[in-house]
Coordinates of C-alpha atoms and ligand atoms in Angstrom, one line a residue:
X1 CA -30.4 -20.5 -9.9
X2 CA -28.6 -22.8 -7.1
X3 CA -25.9 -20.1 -5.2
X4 CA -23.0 -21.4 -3.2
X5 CA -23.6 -18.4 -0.9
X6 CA -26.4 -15.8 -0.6
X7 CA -25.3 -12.9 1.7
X8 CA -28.7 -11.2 2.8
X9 CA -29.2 -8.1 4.7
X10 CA -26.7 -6.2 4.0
X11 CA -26.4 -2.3 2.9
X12 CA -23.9 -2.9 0.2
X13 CA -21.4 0.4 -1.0
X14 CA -19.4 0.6 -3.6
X15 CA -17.1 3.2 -5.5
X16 CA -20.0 5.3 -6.3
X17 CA -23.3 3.8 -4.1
X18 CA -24.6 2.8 -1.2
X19 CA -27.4 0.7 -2.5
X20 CA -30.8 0.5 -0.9
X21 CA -30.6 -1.8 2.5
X22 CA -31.7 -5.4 2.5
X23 CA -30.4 -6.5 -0.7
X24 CA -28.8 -10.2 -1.6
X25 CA -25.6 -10.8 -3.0
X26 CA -25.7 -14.4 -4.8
X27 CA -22.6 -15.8 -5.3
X28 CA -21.7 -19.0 -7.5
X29 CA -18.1 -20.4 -8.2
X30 CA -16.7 -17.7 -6.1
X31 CA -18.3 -14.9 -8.3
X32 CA -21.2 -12.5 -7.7
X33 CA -24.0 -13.7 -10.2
X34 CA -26.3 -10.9 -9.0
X35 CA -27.3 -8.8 -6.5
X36 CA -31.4 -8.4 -5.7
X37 CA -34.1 -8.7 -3.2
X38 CA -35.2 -12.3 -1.8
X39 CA -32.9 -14.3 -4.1
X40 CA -33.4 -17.9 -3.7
X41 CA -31.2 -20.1 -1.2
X42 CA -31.6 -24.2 -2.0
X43 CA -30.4 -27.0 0.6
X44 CA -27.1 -26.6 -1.1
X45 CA -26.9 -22.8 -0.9
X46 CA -25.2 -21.4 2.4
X47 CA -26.8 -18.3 3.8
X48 CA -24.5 -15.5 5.5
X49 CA -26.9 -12.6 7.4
X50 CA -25.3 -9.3 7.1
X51 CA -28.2 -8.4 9.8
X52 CA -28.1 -5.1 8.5
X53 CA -24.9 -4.2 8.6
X54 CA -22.3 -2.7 5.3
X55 CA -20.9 -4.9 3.1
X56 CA -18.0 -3.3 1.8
X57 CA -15.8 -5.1 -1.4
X58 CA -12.4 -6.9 0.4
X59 CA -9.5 -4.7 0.9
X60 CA -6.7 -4.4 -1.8
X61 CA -4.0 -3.3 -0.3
X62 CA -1.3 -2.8 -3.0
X63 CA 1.5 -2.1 -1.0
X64 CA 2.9 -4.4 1.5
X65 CA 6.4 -6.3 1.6
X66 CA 7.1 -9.8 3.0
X67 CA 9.8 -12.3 2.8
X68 CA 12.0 -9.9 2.1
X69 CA 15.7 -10.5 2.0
X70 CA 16.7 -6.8 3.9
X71 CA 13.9 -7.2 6.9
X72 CA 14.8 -11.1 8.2
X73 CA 12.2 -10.4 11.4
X74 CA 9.5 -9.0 9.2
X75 CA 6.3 -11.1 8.3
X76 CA 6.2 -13.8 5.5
X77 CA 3.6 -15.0 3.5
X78 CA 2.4 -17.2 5.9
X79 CA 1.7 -14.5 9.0
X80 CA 1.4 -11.4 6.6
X81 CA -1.6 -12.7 4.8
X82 CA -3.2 -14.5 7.5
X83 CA -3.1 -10.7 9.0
X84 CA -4.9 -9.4 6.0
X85 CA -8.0 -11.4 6.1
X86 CA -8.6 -10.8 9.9
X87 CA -8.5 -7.1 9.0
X88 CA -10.8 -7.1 5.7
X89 CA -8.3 -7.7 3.0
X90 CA -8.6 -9.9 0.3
X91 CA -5.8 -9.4 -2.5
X92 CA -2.4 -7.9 -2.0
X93 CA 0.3 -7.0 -4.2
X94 CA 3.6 -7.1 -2.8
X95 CA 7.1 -6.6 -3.6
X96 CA 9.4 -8.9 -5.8
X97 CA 13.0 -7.0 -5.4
X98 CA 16.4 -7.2 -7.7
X99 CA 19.7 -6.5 -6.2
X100 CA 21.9 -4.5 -7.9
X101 CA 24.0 -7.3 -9.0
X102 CA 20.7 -9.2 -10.3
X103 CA 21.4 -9.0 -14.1
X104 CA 18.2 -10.6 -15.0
X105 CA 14.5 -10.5 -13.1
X106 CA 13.6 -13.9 -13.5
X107 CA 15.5 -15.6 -10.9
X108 CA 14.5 -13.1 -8.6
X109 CA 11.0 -13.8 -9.6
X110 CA 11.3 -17.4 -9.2
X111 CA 13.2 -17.1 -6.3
X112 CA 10.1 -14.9 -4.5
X113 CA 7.7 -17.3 -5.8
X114 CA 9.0 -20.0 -4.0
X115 CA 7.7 -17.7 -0.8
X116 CA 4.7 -17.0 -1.6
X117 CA 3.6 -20.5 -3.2
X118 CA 0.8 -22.4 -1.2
X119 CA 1.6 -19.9 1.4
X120 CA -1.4 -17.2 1.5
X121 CA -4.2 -16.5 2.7
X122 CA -5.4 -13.9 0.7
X123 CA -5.2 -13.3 -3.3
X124 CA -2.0 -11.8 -4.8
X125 CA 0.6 -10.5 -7.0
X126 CA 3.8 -8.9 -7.1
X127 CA 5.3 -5.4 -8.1
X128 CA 8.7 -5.7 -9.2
X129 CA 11.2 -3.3 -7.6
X130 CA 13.3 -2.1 -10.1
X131 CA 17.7 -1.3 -8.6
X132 CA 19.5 -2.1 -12.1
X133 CA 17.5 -1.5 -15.3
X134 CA 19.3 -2.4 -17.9
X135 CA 18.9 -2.0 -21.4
X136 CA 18.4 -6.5 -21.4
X137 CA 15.9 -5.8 -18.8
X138 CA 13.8 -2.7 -20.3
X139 CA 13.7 -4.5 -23.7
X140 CA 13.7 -7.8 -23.3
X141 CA 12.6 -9.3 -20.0
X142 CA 9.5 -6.5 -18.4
X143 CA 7.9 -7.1 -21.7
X144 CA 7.6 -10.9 -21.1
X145 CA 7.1 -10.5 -17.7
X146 CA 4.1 -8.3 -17.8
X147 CA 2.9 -10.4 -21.2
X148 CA 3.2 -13.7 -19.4
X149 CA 3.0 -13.6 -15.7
X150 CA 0.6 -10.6 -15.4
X151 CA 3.4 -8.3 -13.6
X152 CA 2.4 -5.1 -14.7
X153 CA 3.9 -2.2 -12.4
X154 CA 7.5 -1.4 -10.8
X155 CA 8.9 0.4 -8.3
X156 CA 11.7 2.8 -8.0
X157 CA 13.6 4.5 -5.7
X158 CA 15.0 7.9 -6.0
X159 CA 16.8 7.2 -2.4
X160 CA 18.9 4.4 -0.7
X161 CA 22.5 4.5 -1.8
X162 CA 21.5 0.2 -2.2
X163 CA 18.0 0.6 -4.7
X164 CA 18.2 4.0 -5.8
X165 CA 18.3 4.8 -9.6
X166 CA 19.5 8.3 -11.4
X167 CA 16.9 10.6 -12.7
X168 CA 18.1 9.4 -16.1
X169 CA 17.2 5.9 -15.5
X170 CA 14.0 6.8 -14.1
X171 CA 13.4 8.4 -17.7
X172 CA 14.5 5.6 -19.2
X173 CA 11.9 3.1 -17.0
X174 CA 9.2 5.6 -17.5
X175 CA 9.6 5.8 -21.4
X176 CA 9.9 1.5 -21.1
X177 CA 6.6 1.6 -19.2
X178 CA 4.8 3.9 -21.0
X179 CA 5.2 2.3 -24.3
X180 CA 4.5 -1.1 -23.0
X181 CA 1.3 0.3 -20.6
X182 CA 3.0 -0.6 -17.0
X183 CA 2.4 1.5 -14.3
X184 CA 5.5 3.2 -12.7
X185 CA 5.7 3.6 -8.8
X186 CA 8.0 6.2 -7.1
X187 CA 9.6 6.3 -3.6
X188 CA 10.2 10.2 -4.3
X189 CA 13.1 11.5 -1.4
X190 CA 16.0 13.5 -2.1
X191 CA 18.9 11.3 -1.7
X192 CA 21.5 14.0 -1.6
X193 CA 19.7 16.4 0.9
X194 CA 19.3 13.2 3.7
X195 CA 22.7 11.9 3.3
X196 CA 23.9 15.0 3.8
X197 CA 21.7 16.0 6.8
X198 CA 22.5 12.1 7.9
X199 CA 26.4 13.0 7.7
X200 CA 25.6 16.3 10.3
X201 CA 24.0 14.2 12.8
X202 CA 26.3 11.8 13.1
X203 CA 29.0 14.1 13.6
X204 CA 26.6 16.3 15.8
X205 CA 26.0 12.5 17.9
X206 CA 22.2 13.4 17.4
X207 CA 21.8 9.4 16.4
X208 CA 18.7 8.7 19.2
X209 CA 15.3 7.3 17.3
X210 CA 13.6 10.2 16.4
X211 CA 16.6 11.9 14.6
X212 CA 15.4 9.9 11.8
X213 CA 13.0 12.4 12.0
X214 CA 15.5 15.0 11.3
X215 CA 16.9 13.7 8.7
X216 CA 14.4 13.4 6.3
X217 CA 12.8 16.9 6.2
X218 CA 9.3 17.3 4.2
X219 CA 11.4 19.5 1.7
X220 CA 13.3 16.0 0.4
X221 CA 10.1 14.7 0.0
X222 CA 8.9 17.7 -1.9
X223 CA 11.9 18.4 -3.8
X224 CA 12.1 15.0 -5.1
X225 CA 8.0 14.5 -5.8
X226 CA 8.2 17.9 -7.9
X227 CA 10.9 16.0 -9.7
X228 CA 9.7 13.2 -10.1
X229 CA 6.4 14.7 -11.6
X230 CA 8.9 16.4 -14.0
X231 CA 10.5 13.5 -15.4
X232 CA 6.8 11.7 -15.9
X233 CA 5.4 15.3 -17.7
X234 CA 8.7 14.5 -19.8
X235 CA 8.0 11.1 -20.9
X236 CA 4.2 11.5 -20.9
X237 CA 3.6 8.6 -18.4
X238 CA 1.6 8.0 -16.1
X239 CA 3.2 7.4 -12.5
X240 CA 2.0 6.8 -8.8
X241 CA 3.7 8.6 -5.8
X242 CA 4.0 6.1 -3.1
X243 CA 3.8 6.3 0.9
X244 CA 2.7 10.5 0.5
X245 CA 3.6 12.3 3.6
X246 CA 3.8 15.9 2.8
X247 CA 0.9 18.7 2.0
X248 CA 3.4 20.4 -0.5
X249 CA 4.7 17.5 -2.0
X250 CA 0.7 16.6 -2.5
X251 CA -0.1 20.2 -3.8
X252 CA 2.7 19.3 -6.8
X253 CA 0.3 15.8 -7.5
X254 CA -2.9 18.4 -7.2
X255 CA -1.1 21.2 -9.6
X256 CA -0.2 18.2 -11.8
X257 CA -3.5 16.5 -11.7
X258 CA -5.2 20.2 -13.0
X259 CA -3.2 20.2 -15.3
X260 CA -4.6 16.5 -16.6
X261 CA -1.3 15.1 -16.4
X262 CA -1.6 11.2 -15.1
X263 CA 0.2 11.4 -12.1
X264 CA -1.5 9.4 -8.7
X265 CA -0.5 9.4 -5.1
X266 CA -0.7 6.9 -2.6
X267 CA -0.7 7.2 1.3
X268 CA -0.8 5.1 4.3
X269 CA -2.1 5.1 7.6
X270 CA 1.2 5.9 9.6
X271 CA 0.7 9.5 7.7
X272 CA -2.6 10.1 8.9
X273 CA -2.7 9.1 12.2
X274 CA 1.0 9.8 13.6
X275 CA 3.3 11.9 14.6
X276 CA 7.3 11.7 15.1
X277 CA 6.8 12.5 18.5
X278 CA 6.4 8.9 18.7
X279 CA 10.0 8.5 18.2
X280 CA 10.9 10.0 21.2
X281 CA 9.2 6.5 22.9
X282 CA 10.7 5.2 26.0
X283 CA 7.8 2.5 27.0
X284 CA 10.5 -0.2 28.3
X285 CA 14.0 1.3 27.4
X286 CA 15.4 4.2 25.9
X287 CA 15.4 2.8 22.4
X288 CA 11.4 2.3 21.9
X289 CA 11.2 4.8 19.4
X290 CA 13.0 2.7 16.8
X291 CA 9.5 0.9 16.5
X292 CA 7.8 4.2 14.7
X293 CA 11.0 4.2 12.0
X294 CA 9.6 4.3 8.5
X295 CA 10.2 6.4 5.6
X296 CA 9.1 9.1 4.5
X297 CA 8.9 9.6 8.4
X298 CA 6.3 10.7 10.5
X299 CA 5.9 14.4 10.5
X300 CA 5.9 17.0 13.5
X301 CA 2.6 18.5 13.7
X302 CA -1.1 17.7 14.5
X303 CA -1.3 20.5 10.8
X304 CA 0.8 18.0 8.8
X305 CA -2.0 15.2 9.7
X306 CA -4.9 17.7 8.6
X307 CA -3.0 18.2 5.4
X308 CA -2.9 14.8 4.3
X309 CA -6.5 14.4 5.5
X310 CA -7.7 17.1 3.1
X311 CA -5.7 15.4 0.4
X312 CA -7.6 12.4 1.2
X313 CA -10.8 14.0 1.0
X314 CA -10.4 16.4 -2.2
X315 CA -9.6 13.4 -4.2
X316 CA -5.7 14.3 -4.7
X317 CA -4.8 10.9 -3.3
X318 CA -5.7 7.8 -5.4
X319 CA -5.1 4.8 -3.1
X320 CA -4.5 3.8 0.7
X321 CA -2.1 1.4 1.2
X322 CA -0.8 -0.3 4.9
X323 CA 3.5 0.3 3.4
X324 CA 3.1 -3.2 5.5
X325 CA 7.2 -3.2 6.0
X326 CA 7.9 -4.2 9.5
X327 CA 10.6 -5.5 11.4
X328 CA 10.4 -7.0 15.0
X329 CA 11.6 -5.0 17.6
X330 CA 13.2 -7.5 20.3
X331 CA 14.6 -9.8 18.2
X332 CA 18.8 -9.8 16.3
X333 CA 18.1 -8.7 12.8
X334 CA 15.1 -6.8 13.9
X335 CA 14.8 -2.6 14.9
X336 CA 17.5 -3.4 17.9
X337 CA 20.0 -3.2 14.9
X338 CA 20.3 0.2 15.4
X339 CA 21.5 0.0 19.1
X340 CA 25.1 -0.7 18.3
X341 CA 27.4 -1.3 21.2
X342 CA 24.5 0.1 23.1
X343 CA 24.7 3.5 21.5
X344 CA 21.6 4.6 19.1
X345 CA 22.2 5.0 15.7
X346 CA 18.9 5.6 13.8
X347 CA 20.6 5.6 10.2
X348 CA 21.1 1.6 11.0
X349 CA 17.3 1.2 12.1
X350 CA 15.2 -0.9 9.4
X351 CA 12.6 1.3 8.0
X352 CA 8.8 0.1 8.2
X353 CA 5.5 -0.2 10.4
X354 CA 3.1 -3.2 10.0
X355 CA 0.0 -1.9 9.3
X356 CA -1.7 -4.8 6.9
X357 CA -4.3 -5.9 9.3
X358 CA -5.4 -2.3 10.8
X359 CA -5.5 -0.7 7.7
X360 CA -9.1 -0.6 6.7
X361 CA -10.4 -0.4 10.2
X362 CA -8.9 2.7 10.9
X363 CA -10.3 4.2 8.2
X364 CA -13.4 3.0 8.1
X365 CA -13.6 4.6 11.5
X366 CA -13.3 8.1 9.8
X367 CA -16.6 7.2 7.7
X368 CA -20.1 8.1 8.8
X369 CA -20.5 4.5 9.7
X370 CA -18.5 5.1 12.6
X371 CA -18.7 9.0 13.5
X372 CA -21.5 11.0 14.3
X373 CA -23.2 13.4 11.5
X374 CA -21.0 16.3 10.4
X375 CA -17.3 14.6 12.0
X376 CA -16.1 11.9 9.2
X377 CA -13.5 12.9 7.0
X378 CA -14.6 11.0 3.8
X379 CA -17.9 9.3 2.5
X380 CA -18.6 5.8 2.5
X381 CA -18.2 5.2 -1.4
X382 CA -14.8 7.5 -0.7
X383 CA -13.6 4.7 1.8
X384 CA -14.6 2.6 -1.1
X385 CA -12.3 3.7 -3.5
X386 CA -9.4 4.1 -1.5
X387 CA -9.7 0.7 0.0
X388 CA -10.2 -1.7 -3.2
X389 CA -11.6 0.0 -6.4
X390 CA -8.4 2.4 -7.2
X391 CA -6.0 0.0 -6.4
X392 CA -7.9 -2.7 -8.5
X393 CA -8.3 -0.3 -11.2
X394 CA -4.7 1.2 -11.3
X395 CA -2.9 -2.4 -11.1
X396 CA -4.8 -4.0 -13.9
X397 CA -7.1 -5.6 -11.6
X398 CA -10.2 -4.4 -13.0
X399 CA -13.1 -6.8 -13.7
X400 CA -12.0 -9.3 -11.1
X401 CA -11.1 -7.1 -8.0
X402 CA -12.0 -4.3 -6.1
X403 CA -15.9 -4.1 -6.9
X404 CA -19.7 -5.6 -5.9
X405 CA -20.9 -6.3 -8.7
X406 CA -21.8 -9.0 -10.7
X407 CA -18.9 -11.1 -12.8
X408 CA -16.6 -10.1 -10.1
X409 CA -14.8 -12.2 -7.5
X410 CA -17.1 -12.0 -4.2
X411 CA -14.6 -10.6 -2.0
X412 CA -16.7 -8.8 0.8
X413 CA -16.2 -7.3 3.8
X414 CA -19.5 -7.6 6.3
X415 CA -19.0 -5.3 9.4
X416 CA -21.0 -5.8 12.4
X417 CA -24.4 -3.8 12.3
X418 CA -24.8 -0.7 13.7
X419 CA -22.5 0.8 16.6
X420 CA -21.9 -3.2 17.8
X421 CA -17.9 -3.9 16.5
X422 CA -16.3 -1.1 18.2
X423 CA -12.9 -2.6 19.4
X424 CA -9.8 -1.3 20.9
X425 CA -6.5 -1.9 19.0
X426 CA -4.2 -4.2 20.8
X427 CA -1.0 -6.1 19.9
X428 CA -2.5 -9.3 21.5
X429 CA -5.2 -9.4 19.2
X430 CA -3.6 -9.0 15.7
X431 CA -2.2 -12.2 13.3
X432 CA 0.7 -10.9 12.6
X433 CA 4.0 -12.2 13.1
X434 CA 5.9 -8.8 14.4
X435 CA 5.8 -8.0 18.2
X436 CA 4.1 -4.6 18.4
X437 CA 1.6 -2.5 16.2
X438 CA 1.9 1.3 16.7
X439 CA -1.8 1.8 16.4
X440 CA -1.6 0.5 20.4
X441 CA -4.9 1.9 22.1
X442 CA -6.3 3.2 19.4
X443 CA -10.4 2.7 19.5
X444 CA -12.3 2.4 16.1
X445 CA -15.9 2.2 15.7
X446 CA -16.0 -1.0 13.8
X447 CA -14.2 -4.0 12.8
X448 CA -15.0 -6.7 9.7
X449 CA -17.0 -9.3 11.1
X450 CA -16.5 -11.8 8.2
X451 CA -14.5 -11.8 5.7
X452 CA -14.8 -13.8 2.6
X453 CA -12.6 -14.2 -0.3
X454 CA -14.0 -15.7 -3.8
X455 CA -17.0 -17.1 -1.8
X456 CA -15.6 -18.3 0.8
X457 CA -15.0 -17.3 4.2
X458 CA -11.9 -16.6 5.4
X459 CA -12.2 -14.5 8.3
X460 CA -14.8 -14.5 11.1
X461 CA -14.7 -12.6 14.0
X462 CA -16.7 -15.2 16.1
X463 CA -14.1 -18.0 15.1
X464 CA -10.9 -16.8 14.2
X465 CA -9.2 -17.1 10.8
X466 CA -10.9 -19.6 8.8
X467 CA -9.6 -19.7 5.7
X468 CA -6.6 -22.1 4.6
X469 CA -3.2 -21.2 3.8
X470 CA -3.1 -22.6 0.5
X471 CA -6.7 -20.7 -0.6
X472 CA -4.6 -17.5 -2.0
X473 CA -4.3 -17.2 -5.8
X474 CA -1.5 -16.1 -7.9
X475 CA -3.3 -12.8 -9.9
X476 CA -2.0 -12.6 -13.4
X477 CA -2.6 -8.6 -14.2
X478 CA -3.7 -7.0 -16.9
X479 CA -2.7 -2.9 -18.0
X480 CA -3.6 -0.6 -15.3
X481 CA -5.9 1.8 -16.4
X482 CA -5.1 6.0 -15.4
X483 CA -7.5 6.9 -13.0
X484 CA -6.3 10.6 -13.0
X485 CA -6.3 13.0 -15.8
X486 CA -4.8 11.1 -19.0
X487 CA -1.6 10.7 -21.1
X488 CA -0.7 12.7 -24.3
X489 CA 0.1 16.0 -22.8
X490 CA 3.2 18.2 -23.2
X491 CA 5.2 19.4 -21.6
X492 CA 4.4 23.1 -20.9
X493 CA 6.9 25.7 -23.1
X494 CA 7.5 22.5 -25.4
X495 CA 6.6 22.8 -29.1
X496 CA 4.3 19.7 -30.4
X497 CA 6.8 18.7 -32.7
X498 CA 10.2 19.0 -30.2
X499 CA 9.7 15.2 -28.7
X500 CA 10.1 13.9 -32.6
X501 CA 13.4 15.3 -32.9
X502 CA 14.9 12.6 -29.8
X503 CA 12.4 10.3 -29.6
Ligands
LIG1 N1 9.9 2.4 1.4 C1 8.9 1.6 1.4 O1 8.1 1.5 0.4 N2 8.6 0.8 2.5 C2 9.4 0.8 3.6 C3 10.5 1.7 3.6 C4 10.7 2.5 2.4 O2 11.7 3.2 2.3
LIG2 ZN1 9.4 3.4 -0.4
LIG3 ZN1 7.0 0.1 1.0

């Protein structure tokens, strides 16, 4: 057998294993043929020693905007991708959006294609983000668009006078994706409860940064998750709870989840690692703060970090995704467009942290790769799972993505061996195209040492990014498979025969 690459040396982990050290990955056409001991290298065969060290599969990170139209200083393709490989991530899906006033999805699709084409680094796909579903839409256009480009999952907002939907529509998307086996995504905030919190602020002239804080109590989040699980038990479909920030809201999921019913969650590092204190920043000028402004927003207390981390642990939370949404902070159109006439106003801050390119590091640093015995918070098949395999397997990736093993793409993470790739987070040293990272200072234990997408590599520590702009591949998806419980349930207190009469 004549590999293009044999990665030797390596302990190699996956979703469920670590596998015995010293193993060989051989890898042909930019797919793992097999993995054994001593496997053969020729004079054409390229050799990569792992000297020891994990070989993890590359990142999927399936939440992560760019080019998009409402954050004109965030990253494109370009910067955003080149920022993945450096931190370990190989395939993205990111956000295709319709306006309200967009009365089909295939200009807009076109349209965000013309972004991302020849313009990444890493392997991809889009979500759609779904503002106007109409009845042409549902039944006419999400059918082709999953049947022939391989878009397979939307996103909804429940907040944002601009994206949200009602509670009916969201019945009527989940019933459409159900039937057609797409996977429905949730930004689950009670609208009414911030607006009106929003409106008391202002009037109070509590606008500074980290009244956006305020403004979006855990309750709206939990309010509108329990709801939100409601509507799915209704249309027995299976849905995924984005950007989780809340213990309660993620006790719904875990009530949910006992209960069999197929309803995921998603976090992201800005929810495990930080606190809304950081809104209160003052670094340069008075305003700093606007640089920690996402939503959900960061919670108060060292207890709300614990909670999440528990979640991540008992298995509640499916993936772990970087929420990748940032905005400069200097520049016009960027955070500073909530200074207005020099006074504060938080409500006009964009929302969203980068976080593509720190994302795996930071938790790989809670793994017993990194901490000593008896202090890491998950397993190293757990960091697994959350990494790559979920999201693979959730977003109809399955097969191609998100595994080591053979007949799958070999996208691999090597770390550095042993206690050697410890590294302190800095601005300076990230490949993005945003001006600050709010992981500033932060040490973790390890960082990837190479990086290599469908064979090749992309990313090495030694050299810089290595890959080429135009390596990324469109991924065509298939039906995401429900990781947690399953679908055909009812509704508890409903009779088996009640959804017959109006369905
Ligand atoms: N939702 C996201 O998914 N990302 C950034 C901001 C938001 O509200
Ligand atoms: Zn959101
Ligand atoms: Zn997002």
């Amino acid at each position: 057998m004549d590999f293009d690459l044999v990665v030797r040396n390596g302990i190699i982990v996956t979703a469920s294993e670590i596998l015995q050290p010293g193993l060989d990955i051989g890898i042909q056409a930019g797919k793992i043929i097999c993995i054994g001991a001593g496997l053969p290298a020729t004079a054409n065969t390229e050799v990569l020693d792992a000297e020891g060290a994990y070989i993890t599969p590359g990142g999927v990170d399936s939440h992560v905007h760019l080019a998009q139209a409402n954050a004109p200083t965030g990253d494109g393709w370009e910067t955003g991708t080149r920022s993945a490989v450096a931190g370990g991530t190989t395939t993205i899906i990111a956000f295709a959006s319709q306006e309200k006033t967009d009365e089909s999805l295939f200009p807009v699709l076109d349209e965000y294609d013309k972004t991302s084409k020849d313009q990444s680094y890493c392997d991809y796909s889009y979500h759609f983000i779904l503002t106007n579903p109409t009845t042409k839409i549902l039944t006419e256009e999400l059918p082709v668009l999953f049947r022939e480009r391989g878009i397979s999952s939307v996103k909804l907002y429940m907040t944002y006078e601009l994206m949200k939907v009602s509670d009916r529509q969201v019945l009527e998307i989940l019933f459409t994706c159900k039937r057609l086996g797409m996977t429905t995504m949730i930004h689950a905030e009670s609208h009414d409860m911030i607006s009106f919190i929003i409106e008391g602020l202002e009037r109070n002239r509590n606008t500074e940064p980290y009244f956006h804080a305020i403004a979006r109590p855990r309750i709206a989040e939990d309010e509108a998750s329990y709801r939100a699980i409601s509507l799915a038990e209704l249309a027995d479909a299976p849905m995924l709870i984005v950007h989780m920030s809340s213990e309660i809201a993620l006790g719904h999921v875990r009530e949910a989840q006992g209960r069999l019913l197929p309803i995921h969650a998603e976090t992201c590092p800005q929810y495990l690692f930080l606190l809304s204190e950081n809104l209160k920043a003052v670094e340069h000028d008075h305003f700093h703060g606007a640089k920690h402004v996402c939503s959900p927003p960061l919670r108060h207390d060292p207890a709300d970090l614990e909670g999440l981390w528990r979640n991540v642990a008992n298995g509640t939370v499916t993936t772990f995704s970087s929420d990748h949404a940032p905005s400069k902070y200097y520049p016009e159109g960027g955070k500073r467009l909530g200074l207005v006439d020099g006074i504060p106003r938080f409500a006009k801050i964009p929302n969203g942290l980068p976080g593509l390119e720190t994302r795996l590091p930071l938790l790989f640093n809670q793994t017993p790769a990194c901490r000593p015995e008896g202090k890491a918070r998950l397993s190293l098949p757990r960091f697994v799972q959350l990494a790559s395999t979920n999201a693979a397997k959730l977003y109809g990736l399955d097969g191609r993505k998100g595994s080591i093993a053979p007949g799958y793409d070999a996208d691999l993470i090597i770390w550095h061996a042993g206690n050697t790739g410890a590294r302190t987070i800095h601005q300076k040293d990230l490949h993005h195209d945003i001006d600050y990272t709010p992981y500033e200072g932060m040490e973790v234990g390890n960082w990837p040492r190479y990086t290599v997408l469908r064979g090749t590599v992309v990313w090495d520590q030694g050299k810089g990014v290595v890959g080429k702009m135009e390596y990324g591949q469109w991924l065509k998806r298939g039906r995401g498979e429900v990781l947690v419980g399953r679908t055909g349930n009812l509704p508890r207190g409903m009779l088996p025969e009640e959804r017959g009469y109006w369905m």
